[in-house]
Each structure stands twice: as C-alpha cells, then as structure tokens.
PDB file of C-alpha atoms in Angstrom:
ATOM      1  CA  UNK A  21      72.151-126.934 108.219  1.00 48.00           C
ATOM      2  CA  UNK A  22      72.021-127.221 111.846  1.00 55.00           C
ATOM      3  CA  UNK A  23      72.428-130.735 112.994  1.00 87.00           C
ATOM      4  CA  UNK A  24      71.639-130.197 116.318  1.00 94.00           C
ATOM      5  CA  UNK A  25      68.830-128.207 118.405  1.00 95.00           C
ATOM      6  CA  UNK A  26      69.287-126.719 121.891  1.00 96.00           C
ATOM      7  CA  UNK A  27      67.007-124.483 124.293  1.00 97.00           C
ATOM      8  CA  UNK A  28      68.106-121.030 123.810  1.00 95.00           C
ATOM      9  CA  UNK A  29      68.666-119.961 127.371  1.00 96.00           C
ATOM     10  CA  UNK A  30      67.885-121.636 130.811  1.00 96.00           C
ATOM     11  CA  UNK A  31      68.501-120.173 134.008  1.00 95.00           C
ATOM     12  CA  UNK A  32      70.335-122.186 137.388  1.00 94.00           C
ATOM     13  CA  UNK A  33      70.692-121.944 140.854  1.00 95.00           C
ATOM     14  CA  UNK A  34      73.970-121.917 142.481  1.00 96.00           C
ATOM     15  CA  UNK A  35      75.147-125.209 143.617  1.00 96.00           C
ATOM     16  CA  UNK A  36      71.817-126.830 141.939  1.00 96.00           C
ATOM     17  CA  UNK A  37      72.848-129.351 138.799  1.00 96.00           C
ATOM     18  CA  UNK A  38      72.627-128.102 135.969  1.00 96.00           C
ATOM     19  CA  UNK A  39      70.836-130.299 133.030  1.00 97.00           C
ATOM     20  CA  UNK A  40      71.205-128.831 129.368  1.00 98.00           C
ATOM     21  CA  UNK A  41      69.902-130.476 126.674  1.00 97.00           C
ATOM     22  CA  UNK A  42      70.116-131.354 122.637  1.00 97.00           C
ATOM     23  CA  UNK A  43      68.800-132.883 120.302  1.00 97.00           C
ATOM     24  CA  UNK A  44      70.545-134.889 117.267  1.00 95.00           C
ATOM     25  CA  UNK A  45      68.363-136.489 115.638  1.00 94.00           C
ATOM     26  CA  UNK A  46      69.836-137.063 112.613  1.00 92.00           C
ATOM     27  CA  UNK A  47      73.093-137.909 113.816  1.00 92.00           C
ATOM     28  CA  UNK A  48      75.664-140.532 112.083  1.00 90.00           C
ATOM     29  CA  UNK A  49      76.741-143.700 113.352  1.00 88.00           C
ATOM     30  CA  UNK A  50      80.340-142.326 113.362  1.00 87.00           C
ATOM     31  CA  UNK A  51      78.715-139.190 114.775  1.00 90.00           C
ATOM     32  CA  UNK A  52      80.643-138.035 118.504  1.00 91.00           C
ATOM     33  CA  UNK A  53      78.678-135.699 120.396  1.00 93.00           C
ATOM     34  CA  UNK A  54      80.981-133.118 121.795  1.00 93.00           C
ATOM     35  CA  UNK A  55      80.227-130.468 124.532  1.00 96.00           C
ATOM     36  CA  UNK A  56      82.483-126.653 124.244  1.00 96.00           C
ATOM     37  CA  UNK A  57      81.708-123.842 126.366  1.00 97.00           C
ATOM     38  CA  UNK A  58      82.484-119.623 125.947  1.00 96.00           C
ATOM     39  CA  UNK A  59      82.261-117.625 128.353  1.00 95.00           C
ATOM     40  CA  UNK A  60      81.934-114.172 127.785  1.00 88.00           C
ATOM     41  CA  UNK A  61      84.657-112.836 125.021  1.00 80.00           C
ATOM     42  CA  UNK A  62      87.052-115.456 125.525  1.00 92.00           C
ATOM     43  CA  UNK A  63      87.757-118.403 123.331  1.00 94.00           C
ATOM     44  CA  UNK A  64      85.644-122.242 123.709  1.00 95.00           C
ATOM     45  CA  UNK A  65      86.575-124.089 126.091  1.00 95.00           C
ATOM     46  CA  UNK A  66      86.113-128.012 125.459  1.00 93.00           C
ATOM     47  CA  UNK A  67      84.247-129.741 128.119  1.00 96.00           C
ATOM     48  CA  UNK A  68      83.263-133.704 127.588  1.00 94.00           C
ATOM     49  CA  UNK A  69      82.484-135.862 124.461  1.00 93.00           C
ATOM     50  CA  UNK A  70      81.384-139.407 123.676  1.00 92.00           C
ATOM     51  CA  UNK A  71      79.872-141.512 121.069  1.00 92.00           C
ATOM     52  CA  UNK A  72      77.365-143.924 122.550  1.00 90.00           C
ATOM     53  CA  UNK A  73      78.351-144.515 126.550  1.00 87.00           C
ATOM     54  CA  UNK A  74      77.721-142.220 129.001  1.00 93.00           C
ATOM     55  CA  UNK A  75      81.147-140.305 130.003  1.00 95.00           C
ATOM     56  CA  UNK A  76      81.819-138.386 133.326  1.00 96.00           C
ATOM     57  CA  UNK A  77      85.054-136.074 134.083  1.00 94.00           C
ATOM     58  CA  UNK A  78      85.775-133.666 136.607  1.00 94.00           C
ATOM     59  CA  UNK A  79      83.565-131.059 134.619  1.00 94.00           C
ATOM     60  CA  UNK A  80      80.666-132.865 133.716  1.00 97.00           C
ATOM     61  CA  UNK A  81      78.783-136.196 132.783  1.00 97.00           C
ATOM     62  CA  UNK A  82      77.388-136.929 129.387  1.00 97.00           C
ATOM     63  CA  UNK A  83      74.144-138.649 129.263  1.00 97.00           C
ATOM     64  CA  UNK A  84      73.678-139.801 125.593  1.00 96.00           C
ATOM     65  CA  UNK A  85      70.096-141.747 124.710  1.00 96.00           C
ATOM     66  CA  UNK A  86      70.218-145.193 123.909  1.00 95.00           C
ATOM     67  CA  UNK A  87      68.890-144.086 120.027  1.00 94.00           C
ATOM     68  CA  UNK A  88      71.657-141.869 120.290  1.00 95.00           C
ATOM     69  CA  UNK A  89      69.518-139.035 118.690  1.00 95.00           C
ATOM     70  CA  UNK A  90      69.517-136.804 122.322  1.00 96.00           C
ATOM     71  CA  UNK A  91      71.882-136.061 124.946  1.00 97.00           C
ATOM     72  CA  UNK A  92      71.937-134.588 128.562  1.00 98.00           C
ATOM     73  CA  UNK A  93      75.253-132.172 129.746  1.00 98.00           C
ATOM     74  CA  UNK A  94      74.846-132.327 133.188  1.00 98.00           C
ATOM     75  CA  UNK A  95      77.140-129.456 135.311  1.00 97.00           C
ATOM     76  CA  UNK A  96      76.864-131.603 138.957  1.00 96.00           C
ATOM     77  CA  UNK A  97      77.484-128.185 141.208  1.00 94.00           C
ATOM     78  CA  UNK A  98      76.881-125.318 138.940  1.00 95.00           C
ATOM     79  CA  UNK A  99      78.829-122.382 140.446  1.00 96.00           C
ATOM     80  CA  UNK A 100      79.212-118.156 138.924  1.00 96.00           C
ATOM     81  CA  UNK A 101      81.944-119.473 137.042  1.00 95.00           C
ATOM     82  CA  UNK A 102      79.544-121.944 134.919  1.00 96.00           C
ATOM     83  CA  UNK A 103      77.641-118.878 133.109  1.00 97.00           C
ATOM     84  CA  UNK A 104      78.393-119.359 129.958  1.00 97.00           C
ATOM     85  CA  UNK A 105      77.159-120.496 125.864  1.00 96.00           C
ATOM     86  CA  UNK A 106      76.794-123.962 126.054  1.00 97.00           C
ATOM     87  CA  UNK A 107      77.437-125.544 122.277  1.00 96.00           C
ATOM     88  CA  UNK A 108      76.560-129.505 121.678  1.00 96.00           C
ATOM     89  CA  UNK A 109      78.493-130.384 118.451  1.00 94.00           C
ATOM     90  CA  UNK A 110      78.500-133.651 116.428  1.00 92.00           C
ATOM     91  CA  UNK A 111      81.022-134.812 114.055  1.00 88.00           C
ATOM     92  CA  UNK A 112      82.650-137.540 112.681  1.00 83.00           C
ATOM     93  CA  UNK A 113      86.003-138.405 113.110  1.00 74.00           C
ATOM     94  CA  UNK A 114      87.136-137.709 109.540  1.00 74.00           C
ATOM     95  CA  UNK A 115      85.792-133.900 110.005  1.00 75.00           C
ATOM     96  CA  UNK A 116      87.086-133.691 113.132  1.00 75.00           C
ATOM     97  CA  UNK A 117      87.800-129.900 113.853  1.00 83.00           C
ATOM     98  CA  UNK A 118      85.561-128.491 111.290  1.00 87.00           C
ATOM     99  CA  UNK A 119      83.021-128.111 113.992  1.00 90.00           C
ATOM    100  CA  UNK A 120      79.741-126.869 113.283  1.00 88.00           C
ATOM    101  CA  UNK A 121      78.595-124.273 116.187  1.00 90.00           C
ATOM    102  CA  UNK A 122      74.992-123.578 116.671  1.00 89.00           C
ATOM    103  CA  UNK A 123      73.674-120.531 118.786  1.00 90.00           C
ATOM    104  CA  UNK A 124      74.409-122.720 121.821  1.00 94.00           C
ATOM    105  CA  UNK A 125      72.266-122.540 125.174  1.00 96.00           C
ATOM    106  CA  UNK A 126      72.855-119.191 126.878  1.00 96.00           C
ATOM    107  CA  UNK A 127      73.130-120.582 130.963  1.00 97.00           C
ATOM    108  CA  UNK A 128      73.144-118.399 133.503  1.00 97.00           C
ATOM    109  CA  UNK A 129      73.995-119.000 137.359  1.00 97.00           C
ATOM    110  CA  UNK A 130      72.289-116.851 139.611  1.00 95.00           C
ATOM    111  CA  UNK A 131      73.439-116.894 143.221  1.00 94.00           C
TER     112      UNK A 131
ATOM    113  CA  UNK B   2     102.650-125.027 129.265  1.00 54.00           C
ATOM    114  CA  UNK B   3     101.568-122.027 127.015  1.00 72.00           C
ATOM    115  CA  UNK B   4      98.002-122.253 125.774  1.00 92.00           C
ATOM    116  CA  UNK B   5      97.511-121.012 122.122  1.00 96.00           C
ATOM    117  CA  UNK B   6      98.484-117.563 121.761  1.00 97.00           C
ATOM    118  CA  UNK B   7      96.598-115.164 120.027  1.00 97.00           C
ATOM    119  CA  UNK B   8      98.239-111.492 119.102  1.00 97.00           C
ATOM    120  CA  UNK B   9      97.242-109.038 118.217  1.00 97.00           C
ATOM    121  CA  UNK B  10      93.863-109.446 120.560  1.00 96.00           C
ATOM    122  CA  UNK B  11      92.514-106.269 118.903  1.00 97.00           C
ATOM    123  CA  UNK B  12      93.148-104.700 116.084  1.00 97.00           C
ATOM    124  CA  UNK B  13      91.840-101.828 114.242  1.00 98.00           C
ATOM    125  CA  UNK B  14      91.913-101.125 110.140  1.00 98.00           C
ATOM    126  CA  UNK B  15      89.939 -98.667 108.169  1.00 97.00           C
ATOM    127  CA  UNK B  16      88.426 -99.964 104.703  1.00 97.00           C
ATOM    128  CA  UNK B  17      90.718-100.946 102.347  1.00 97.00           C
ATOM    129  CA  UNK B  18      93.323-101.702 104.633  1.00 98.00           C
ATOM    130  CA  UNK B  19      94.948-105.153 105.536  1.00 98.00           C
ATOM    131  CA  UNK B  20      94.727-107.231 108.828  1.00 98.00           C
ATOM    132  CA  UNK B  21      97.026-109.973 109.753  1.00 98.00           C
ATOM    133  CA  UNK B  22      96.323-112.010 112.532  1.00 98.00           C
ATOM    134  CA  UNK B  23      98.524-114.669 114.243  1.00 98.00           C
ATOM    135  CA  UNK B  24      98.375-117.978 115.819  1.00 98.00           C
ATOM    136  CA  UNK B  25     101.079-119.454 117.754  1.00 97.00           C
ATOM    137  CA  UNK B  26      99.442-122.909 118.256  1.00 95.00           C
ATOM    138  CA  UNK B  27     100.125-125.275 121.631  1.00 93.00           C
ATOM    139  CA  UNK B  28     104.064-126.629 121.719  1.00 90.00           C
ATOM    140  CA  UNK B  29     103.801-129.968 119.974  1.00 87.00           C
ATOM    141  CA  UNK B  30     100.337-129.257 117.782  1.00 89.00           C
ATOM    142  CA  UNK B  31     101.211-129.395 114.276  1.00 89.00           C
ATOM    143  CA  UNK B  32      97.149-128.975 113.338  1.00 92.00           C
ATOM    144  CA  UNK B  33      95.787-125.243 113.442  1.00 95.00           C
ATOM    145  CA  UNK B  34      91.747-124.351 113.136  1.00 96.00           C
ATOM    146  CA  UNK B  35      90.435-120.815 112.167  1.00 97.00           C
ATOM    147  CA  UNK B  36      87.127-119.867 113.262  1.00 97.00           C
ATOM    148  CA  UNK B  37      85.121-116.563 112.983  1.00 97.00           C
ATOM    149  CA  UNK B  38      82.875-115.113 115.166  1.00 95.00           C
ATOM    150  CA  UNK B  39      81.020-112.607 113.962  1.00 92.00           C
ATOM    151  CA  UNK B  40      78.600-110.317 116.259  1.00 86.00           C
ATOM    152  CA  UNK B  41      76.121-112.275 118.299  1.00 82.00           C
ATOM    153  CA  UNK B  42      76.437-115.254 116.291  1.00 85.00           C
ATOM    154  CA  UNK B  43      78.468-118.570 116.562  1.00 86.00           C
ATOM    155  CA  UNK B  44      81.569-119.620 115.600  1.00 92.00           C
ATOM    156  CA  UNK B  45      81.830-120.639 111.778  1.00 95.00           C
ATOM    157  CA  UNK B  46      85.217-122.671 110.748  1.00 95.00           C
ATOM    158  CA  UNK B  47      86.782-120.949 107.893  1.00 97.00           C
ATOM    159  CA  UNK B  48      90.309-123.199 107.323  1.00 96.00           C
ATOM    160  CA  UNK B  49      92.220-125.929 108.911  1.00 94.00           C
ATOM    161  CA  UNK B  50      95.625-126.403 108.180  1.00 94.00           C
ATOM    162  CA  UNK B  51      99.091-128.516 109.503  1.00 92.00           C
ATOM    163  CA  UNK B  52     102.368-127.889 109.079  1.00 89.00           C
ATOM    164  CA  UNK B  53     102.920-125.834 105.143  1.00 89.00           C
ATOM    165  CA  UNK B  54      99.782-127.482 104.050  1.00 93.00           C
ATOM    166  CA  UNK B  55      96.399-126.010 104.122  1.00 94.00           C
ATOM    167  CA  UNK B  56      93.895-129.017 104.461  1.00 92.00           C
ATOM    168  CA  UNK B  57      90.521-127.582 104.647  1.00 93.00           C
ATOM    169  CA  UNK B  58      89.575-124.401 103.408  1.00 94.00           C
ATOM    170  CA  UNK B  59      85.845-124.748 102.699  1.00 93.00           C
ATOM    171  CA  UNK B  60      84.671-122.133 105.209  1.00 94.00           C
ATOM    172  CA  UNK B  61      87.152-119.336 104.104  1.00 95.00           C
ATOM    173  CA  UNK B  62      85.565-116.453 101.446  1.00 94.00           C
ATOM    174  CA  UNK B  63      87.014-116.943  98.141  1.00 90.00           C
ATOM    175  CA  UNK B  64      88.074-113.511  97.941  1.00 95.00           C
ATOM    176  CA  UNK B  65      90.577-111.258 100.406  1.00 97.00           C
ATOM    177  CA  UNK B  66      90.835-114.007 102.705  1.00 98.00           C
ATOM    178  CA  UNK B  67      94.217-116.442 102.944  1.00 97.00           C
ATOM    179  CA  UNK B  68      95.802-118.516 105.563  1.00 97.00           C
ATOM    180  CA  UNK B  69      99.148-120.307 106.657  1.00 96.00           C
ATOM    181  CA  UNK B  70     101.074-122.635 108.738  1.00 96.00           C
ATOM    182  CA  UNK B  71     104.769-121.837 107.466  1.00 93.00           C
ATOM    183  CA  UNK B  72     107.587-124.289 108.761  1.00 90.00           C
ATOM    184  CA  UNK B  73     108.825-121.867 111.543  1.00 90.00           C
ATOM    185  CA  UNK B  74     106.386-119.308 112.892  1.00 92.00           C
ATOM    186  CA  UNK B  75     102.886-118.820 113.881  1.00 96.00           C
ATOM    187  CA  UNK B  76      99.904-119.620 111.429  1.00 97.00           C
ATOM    188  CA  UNK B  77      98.778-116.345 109.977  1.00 98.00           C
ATOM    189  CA  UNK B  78      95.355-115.101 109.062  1.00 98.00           C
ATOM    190  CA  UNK B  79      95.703-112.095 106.423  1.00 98.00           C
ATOM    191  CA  UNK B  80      92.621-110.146 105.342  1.00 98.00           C
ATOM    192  CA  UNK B  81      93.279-108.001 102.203  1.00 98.00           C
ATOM    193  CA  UNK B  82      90.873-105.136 101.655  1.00 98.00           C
ATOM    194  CA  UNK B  83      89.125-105.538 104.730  1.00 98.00           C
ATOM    195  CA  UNK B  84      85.734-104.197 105.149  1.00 97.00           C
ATOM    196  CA  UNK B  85      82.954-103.552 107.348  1.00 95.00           C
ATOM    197  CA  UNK B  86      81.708-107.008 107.276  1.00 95.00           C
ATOM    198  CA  UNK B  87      84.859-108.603 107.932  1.00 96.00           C
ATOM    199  CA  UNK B  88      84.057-107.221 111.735  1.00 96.00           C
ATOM    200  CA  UNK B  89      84.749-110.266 113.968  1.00 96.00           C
ATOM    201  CA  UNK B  90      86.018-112.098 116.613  1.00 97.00           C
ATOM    202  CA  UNK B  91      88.219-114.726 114.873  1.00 98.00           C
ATOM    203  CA  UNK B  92      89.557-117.837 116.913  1.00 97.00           C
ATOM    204  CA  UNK B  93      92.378-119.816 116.177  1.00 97.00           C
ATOM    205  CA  UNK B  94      92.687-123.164 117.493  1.00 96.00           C
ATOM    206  CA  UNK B  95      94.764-126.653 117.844  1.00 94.00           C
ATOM    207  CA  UNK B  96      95.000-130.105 118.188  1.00 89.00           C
ATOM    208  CA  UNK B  97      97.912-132.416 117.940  1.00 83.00           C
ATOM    209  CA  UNK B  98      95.883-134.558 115.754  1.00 73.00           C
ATOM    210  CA  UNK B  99      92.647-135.926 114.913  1.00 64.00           C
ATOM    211  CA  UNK B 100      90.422-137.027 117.653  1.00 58.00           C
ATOM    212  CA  UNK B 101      93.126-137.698 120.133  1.00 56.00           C
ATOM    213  CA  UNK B 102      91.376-136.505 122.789  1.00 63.00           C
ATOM    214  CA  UNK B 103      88.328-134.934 121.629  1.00 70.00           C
ATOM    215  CA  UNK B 104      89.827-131.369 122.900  1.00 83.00           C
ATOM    216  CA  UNK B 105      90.623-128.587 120.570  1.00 90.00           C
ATOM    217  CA  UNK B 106      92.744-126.006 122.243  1.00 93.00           C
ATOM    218  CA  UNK B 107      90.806-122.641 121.475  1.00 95.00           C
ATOM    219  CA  UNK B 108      93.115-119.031 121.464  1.00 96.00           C
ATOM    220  CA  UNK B 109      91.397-116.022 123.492  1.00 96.00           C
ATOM    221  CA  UNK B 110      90.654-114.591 119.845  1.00 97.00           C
ATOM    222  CA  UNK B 111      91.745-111.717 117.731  1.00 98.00           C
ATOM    223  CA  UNK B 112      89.369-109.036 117.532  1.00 97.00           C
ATOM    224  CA  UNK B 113      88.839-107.011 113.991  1.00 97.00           C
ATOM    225  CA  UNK B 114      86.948-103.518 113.744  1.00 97.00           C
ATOM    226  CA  UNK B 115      87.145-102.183 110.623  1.00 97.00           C
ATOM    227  CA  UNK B 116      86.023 -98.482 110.800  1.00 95.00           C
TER     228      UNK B 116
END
C-alpha cells in the first residue's frame, strides 16, 4: 500500500528551483516525511526530513502543509547534477529504516 | 571516512547456483538495512539487522533467502538456488541507530544476473 503519491516525472531548467511534490494523506501523527534521491545506478542518497516544521539544509527546504497531509521538496538552484528519482517516504520512528519506496518522481535538468 | 562498501558490485550466477553479497557498513554503525531493487521498480526492504541479531525480516522471501551481521565482518546477503527472478540491484544500508539523524547511509549496490 502506497502511502504516498508523487507526479511521475517533471522536467527543470538549469538554475530554475525546482518544486516536487507529494501527497500523504493518510499520514500518522508520528509520521516523518523523509526526502532520498538515486541517481542513475547508484545507491539513495538521503536529502532532508521533518515532521511538522518546515526544514532547510544546504540541499534543500521542506515545505510540509499545516494538515500535514502534503509536502513541497524544493531544490533552490537545480543544476545537471540534480537529475535524479526523487522518493518522499513517511515513517514512524519505531519503523524507522524499513522505508517504503514508491516509483519516486523521475526529475530531469535540462540545460 | 569510508562510506558503506558494497563488493562484489556485480556478480554473475547461473540457475541453481549461490550468490553472496556483502556489506561492510559505515565505521561505528552497528544497524545494517537490505533493500532490493529489482528492474525499473523501487527499492523494497527485505531485512534489517544489528550486531548478531536479525531484527526485521518481514520483507525477505521465506525461501533461499538469509541474512547476517556476525560479530566481526561484513553483513552478508546469501541467495541459495538463485534464479531468474532473483535479478536485482540489492542495496545495503546503515545507520548508527534509530532516527538519529534521519540519514540512512545507502551502499552503491550489488548487482545480481542470474543467466
């Protein structure tokens, strides 16, 4: 059962931001929202999480809804390098690592 | 700082044969995540374990399939009897315990053909 729902594919300019989104509408009070990334044949690569505040590092910001049910990855400067399968996971703590990973949102950066 | 490390990163078996893959996880995780991949699809967890114990193996096959995370060593992944199916891309990863960060340290992934 897939307990989140993203676009399958979106396409982004070079330098533009980058806004992906999910939906989780079904998601747990002790539910984190966590954002990995593949690129191409290599292994996920873990970008940003949070529960109910917004969260910004030096990859990305994490927009969550105030109902908690959708969130916003947003890539500030998306560069080449950012082409990738985007995955929004949610989990609770006590299944932390047991990740379920949907098909993920297939971005491309085109220069 | 080693990241995990994967080996072999592709192997090759005919039917019937067995595959072993290891996991040397990140110096100072003691937790260890295996996930498949199979063609064009997304990752599915198949066992988590720590140090000699296996805690979680609801996503492994009942049959063929084993894991472990010995004392000394690398976790290993052995596939008995492999077959076509068992194609994949499998992914070990680790933590150095729950949700201390939010980041699981992915591998670069061991890749199975079985001809």
């Amino acid at each position: 059962d897939a307990k989140t729902t993203q676009p399958t594919s979106m396409d982004c300019a070079e330098g533009r931001a980058a806004n992906l989104p999910c939906n989780h509408s079904t998601i747990s009070g002790n539910e984190y929202v966590y954002w990995y990334r593949q690129i191409h044949s290599q292994g996920p690569q873990y970008i940003i999480h949070g529960l109910k505040n917004n969260e910004t590092n030096e990859m990305a910001s994490l927009i969550i809804t105030e109902d908690r049910k959708s969130s916003t990855l947003i890539l500030p400067h998306a560069t080449l390098r950012d082409t990738a399968v985007y995955y929004c996971i949610v989990s609770a703590t006590d299944s932390w690592g047991k990740f379920q990973f949907g098909a993920g949102t297939q971005v491309v950066v085109t220069p | 700082n080693a990241g995990v490390m994967q080996n072999p990163r592709h192997l090759v078996r005919r039917r019937g044969q067995e595959a072993r893959l290891r996991c040397s996880p990140m110096k100072g995780h003691s937790h260890v995540y295996w996930y498949r991949q199979l063609p064009e699809e997304g990752l599915k967890f198949m066992v988590y374990l720590q140090k000699e114990n296996i805690i979680d193996e609801s996503g492994m096959p009942k049959e063929r399939f084993s894991a472990e995370f010995p004392k000394e060593g690398p976790s290993i992944l052995r596939i008995q009897q492999v077959v076509r199916g068992d194609s994949a891309a499998y992914f070990c990863a680790s933590s150095f315990g729950l949700a201390v960060t939010g980041e699981l340290f992915f591998g670069e992934g061991s890749r199975l053909t079985v001809l």
